[in-house]
Coordinates of N, CA and C in Angstrom, one line a residue:
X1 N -15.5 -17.6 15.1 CA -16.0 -17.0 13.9 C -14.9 -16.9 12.8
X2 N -15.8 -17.3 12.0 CA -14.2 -16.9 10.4 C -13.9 -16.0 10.1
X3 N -12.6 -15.7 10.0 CA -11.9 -14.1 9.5 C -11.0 -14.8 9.3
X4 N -11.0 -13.7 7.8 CA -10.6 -13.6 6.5 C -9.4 -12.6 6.5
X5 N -8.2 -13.0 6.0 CA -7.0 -12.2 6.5 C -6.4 -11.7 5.2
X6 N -5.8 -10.3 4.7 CA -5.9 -10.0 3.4 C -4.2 -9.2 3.5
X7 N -3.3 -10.1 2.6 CA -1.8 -9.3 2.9 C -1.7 -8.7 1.6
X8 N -1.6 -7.7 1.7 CA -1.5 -7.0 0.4 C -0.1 -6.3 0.0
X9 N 0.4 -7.0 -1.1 CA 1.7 -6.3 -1.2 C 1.9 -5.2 -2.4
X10 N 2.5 -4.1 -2.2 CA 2.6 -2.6 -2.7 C 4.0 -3.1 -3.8
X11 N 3.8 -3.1 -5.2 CA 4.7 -3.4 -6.3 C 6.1 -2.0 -6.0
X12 N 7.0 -2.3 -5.3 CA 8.0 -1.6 -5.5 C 7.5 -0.2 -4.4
X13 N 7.0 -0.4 -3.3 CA 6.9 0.3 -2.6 C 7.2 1.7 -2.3
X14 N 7.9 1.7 -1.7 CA 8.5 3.2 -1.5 C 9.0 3.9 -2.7
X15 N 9.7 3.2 -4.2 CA 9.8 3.6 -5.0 C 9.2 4.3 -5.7
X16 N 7.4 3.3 -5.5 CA 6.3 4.5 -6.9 C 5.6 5.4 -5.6
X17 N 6.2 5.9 -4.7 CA 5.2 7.0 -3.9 C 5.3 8.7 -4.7
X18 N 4.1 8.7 -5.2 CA 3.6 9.4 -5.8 C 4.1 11.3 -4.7
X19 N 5.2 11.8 -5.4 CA 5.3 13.3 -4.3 C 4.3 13.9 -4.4
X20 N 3.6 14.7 -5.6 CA 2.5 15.4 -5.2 C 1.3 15.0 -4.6
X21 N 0.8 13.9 -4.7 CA -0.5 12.8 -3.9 C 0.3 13.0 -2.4
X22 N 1.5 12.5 -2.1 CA 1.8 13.0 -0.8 C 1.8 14.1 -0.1
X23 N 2.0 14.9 -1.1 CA 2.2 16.7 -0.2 C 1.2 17.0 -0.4
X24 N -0.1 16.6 -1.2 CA -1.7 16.8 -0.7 C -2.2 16.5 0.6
X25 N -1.8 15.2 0.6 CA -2.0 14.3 1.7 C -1.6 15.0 3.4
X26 N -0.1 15.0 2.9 CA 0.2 15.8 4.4 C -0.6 17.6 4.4
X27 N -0.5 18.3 3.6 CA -1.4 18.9 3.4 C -2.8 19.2 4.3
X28 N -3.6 18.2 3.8 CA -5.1 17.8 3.7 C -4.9 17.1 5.7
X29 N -3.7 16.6 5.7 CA -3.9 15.9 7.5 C -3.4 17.7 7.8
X30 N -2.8 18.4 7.6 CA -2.2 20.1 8.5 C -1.3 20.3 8.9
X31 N -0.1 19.6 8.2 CA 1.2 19.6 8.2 C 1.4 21.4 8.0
X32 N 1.9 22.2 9.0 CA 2.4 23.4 8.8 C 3.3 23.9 7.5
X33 N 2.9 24.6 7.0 CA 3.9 25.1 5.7 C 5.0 25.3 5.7
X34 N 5.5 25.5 6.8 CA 7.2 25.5 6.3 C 7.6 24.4 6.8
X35 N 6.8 23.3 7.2 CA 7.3 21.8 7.3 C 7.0 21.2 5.7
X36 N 5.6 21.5 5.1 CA 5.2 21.4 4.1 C 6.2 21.5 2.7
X37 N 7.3 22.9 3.0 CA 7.8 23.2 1.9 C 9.3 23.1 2.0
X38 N 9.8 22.6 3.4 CA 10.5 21.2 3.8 C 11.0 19.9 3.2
X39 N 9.4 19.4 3.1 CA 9.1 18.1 2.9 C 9.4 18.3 1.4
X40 N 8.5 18.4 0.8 CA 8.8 19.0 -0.8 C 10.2 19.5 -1.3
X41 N 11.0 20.0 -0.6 CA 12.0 20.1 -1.1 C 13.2 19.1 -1.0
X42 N 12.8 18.1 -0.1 CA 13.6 17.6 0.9 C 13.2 15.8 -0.6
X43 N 11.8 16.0 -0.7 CA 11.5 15.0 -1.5 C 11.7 15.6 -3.0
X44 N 12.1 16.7 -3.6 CA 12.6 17.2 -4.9 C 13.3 17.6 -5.4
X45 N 14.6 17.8 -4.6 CA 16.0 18.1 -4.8 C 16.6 17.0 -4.7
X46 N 16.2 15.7 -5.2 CA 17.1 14.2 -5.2 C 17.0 14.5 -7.0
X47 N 19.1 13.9 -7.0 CA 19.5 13.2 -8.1 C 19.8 12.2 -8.2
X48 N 20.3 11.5 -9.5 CA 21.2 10.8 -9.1 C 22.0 10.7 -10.8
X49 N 23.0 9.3 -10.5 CA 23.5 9.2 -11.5 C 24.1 7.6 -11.8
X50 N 24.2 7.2 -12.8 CA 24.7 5.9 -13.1 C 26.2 5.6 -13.6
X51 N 26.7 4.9 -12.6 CA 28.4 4.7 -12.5 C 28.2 3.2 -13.3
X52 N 29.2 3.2 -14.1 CA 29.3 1.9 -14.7 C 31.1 1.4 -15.1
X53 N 31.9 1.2 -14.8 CA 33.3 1.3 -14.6 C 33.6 2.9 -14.5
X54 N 34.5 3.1 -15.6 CA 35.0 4.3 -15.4 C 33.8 5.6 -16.4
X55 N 32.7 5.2 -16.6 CA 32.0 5.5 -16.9 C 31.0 6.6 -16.1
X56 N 30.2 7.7 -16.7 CA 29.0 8.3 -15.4 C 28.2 9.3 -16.4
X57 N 26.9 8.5 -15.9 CA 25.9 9.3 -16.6 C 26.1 10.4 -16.3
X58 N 25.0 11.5 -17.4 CA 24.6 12.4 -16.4 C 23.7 12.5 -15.7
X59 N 23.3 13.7 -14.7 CA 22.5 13.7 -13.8 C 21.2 13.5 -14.0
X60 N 20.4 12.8 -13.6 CA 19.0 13.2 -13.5 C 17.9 13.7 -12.1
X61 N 16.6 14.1 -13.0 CA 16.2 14.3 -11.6 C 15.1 12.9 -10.7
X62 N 14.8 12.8 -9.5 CA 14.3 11.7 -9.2 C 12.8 12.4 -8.7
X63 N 11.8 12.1 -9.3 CA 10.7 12.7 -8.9 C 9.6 12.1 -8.4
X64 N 10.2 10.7 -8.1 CA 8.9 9.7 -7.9 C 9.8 8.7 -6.4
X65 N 9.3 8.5 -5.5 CA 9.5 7.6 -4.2 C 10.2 8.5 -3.6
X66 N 10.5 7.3 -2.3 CA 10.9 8.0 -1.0 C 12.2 7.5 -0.8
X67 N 13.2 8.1 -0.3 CA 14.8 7.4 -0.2 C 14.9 6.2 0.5
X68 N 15.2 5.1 -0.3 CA 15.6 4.0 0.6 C 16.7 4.3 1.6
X69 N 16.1 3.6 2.8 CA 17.1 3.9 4.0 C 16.8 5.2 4.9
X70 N 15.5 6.0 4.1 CA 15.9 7.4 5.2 C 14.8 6.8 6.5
X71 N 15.1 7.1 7.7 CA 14.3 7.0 8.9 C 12.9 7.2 8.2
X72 N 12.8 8.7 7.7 CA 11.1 9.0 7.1 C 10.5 8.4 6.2
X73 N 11.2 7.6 5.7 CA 10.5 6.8 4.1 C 9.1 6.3 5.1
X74 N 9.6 5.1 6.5 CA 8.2 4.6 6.7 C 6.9 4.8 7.2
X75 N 7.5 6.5 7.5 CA 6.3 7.1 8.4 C 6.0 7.9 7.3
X76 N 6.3 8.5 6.7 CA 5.5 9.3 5.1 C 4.8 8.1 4.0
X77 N 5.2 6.9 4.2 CA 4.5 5.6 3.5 C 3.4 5.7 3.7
X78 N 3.7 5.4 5.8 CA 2.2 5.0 6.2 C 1.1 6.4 6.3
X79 N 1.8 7.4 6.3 CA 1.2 8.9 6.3 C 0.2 8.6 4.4
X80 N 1.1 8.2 3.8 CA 0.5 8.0 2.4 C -0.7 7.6 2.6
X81 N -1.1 6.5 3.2 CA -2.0 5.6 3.2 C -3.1 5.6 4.2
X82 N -2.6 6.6 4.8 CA -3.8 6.6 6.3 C -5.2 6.5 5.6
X83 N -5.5 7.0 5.1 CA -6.6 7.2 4.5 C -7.3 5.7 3.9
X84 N -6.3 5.3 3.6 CA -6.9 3.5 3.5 C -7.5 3.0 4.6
X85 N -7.4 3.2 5.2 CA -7.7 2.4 6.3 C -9.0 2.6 6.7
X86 N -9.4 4.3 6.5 CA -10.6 4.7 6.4 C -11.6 4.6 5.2
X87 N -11.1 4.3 3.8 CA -12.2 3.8 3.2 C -12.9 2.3 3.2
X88 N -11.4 1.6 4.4 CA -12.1 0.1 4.4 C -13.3 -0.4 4.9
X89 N -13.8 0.9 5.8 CA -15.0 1.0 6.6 C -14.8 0.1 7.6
X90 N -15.7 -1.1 8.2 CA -15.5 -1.2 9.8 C -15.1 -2.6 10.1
X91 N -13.8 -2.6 8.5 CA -13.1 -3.9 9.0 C -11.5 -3.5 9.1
X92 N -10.9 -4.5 9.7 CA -9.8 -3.6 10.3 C -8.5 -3.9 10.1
X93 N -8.0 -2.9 9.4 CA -7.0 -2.6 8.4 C -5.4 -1.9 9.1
X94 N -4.8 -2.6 9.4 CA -3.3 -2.3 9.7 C -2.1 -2.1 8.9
X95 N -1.6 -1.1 8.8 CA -0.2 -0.5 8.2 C 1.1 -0.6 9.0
X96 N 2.1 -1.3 8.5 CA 3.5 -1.3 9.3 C 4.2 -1.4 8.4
X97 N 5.3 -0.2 8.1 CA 6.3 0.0 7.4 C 5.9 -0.2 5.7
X98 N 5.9 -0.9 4.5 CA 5.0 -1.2 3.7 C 4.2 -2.1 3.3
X99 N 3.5 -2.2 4.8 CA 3.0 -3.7 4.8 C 1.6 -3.6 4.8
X100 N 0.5 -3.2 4.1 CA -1.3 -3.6 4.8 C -1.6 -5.3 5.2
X101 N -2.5 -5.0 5.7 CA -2.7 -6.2 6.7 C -4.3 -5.6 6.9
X102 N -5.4 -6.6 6.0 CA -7.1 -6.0 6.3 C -7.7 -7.5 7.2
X103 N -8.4 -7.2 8.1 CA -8.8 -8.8 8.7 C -10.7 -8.5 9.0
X104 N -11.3 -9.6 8.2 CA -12.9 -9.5 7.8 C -13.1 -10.7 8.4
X105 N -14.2 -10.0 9.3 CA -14.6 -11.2 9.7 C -16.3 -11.5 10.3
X106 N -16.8 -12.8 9.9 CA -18.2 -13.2 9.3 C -18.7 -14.3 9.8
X107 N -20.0 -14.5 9.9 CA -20.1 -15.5 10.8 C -20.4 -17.0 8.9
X108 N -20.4 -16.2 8.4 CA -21.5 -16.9 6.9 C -19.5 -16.9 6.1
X109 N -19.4 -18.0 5.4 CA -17.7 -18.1 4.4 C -18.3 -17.1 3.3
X110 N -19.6 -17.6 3.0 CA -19.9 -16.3 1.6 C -20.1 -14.8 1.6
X111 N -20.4 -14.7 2.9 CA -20.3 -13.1 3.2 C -18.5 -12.9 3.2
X112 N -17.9 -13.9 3.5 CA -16.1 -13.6 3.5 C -15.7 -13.2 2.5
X113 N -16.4 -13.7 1.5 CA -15.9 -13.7 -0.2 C -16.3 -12.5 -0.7
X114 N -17.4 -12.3 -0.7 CA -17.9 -11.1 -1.3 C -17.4 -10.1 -1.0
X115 N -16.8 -9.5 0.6 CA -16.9 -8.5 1.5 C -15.1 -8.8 1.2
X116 N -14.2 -9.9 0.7 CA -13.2 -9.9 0.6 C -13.0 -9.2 -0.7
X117 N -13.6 -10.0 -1.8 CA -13.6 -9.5 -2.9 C -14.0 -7.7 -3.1
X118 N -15.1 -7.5 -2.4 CA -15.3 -5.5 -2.6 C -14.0 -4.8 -1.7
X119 N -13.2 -5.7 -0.9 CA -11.9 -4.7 -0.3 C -11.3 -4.9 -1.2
X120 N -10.9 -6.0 -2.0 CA -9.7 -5.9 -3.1 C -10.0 -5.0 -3.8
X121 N -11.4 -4.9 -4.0 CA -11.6 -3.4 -5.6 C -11.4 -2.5 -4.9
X122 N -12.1 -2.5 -3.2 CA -11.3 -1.1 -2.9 C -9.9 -0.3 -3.0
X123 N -9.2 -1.3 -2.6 CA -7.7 -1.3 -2.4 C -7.2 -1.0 -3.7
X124 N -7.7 -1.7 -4.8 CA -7.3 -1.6 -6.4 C -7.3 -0.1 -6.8
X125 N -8.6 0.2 -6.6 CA -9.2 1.7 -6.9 C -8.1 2.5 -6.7
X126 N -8.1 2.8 -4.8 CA -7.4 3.7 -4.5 C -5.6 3.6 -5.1
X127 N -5.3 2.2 -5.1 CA -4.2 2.1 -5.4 C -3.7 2.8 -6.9
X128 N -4.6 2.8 -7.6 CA -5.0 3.4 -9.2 C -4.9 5.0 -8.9
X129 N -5.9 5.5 -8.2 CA -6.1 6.7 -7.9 C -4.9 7.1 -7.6
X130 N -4.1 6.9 -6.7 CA -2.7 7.4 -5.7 C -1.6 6.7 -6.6
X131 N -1.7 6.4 -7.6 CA -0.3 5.9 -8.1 C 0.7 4.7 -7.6
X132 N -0.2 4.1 -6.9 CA 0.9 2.7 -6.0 C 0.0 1.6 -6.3
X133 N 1.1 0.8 -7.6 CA 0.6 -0.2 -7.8 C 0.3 -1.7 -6.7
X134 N -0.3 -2.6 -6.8 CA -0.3 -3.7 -6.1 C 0.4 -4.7 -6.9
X135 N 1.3 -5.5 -6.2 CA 1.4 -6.6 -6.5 C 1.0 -7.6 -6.0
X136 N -0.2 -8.3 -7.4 CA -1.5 -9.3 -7.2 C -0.8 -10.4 -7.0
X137 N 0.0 -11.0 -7.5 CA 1.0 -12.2 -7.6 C 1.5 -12.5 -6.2
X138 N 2.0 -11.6 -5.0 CA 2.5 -11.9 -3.9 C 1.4 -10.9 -2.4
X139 N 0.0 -10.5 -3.2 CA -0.9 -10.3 -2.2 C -1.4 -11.8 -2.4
X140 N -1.5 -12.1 -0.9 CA -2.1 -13.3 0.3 C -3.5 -13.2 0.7
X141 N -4.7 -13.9 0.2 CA -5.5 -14.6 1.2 C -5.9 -15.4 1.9
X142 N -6.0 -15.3 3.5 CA -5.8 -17.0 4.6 C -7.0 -16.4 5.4
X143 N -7.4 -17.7 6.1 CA -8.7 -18.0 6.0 C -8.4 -18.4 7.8
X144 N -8.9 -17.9 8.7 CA -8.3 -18.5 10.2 C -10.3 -19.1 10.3
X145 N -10.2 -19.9 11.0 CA -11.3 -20.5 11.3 C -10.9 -22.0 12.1
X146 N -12.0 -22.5 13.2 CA -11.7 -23.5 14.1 C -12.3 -24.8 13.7
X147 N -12.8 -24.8 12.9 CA -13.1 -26.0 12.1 C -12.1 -26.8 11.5
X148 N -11.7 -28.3 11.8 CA -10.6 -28.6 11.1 C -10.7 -28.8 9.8
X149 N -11.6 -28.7 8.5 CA -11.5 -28.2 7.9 C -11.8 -26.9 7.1
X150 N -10.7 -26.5 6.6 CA -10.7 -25.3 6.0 C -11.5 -25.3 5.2
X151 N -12.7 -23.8 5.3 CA -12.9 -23.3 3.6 C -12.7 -22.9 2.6
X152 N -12.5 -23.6 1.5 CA -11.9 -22.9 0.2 C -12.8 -21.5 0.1
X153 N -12.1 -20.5 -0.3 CA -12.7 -19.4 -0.6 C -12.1 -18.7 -2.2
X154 N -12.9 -18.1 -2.6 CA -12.3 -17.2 -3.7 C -12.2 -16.0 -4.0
X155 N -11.2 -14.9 -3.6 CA -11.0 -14.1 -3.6 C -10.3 -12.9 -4.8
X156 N -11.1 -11.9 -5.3 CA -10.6 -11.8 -6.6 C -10.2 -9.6 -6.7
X157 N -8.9 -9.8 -6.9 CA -8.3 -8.5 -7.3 C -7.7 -8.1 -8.8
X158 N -8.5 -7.4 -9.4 CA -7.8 -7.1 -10.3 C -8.3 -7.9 -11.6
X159 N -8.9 -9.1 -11.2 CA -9.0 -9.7 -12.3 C -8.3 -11.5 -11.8
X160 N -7.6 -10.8 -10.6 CA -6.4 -12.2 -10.5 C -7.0 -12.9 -9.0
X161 N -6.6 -13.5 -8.5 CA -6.9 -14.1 -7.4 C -5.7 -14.6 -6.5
X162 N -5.8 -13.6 -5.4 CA -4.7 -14.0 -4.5 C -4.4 -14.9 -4.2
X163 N -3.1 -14.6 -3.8 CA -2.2 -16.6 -3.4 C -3.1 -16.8 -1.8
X164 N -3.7 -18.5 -1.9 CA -3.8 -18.9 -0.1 C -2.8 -19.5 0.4
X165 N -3.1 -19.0 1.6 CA -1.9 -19.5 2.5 C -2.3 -20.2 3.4

């Protein structure tokens, strides 16, 4: 059967994670409050500053992503996103570190297209809604099927049309 494989990549990942859409989020899953107000502080008391020879800005505050490099960045990512996976409905959609991974599959190539194309808007939406942009340019759609030839398909996010692979 053909299925339709959808790599979707998050523009600058962990950087645009939106803190308040997250501390709803853990929230809304029952993260206990003084884990709650933890997290929030732990994600609101980051500065930083810009060294440039003997030079140094001053401080600012950082109010937007998750620290590159901390252990938690990829499990509050994928905590971000759980919820994706559930508006995909009953095709099936994997998260690993900031990676989605949606796999549709049909017995008809035109049901692939269509049912490909309404995940991209999904994925668009929400990604609009939660503040994490996509990047259309290096999201992938590949086409697994046993037929030695492949069907072209057309797949459309945003307006653009993902790279095949």
């Amino acid at each position: 059967m053909p299925t339709l494989a959808l790599y979707v990549d998050y523009r600058k990942a962990y950087d645009m994670v939106w803190h308040a859409g997250l501390l709803v989020k853990l929230h809304d899953l029952g993260m206990p409050i003084a884990l709650l107000k933890t997290t929030a502080s732990w994600l609101g008391n980051r500065q930083a500053y810009i060294a440039f020879g003997d030079k140094v800005s001053e401080k600012y505050k950082i109010d937007i992503g998750l620290p590159q490099g901390s252990s938690l960045s990829p499990s509050l990512f994928i905590v971000y996103h759980c919820d994706l996976i559930q508006c995909l409905g009953a095709h099936s959609g994997h998260i690993f570190a900031d990676d989605l991974s949606v796999l549709i599959t049909a017995t008809i190539i035109s049901y692939l297209e269509e049912e490909g194309t309404e995940v991209c808007r999904k994925i668009a939406a929400y990604a609009k809604k939660w503040k994490q942009p996509i990047n259309v340019q290096k999201t992938v759609a590949q086409i697994f099927y046993k037929q030695i030839k492949r069907p072209e398909i057309k797949i459309h996010m945003e307006g653009h049309q993902p790279g095949n692979s």
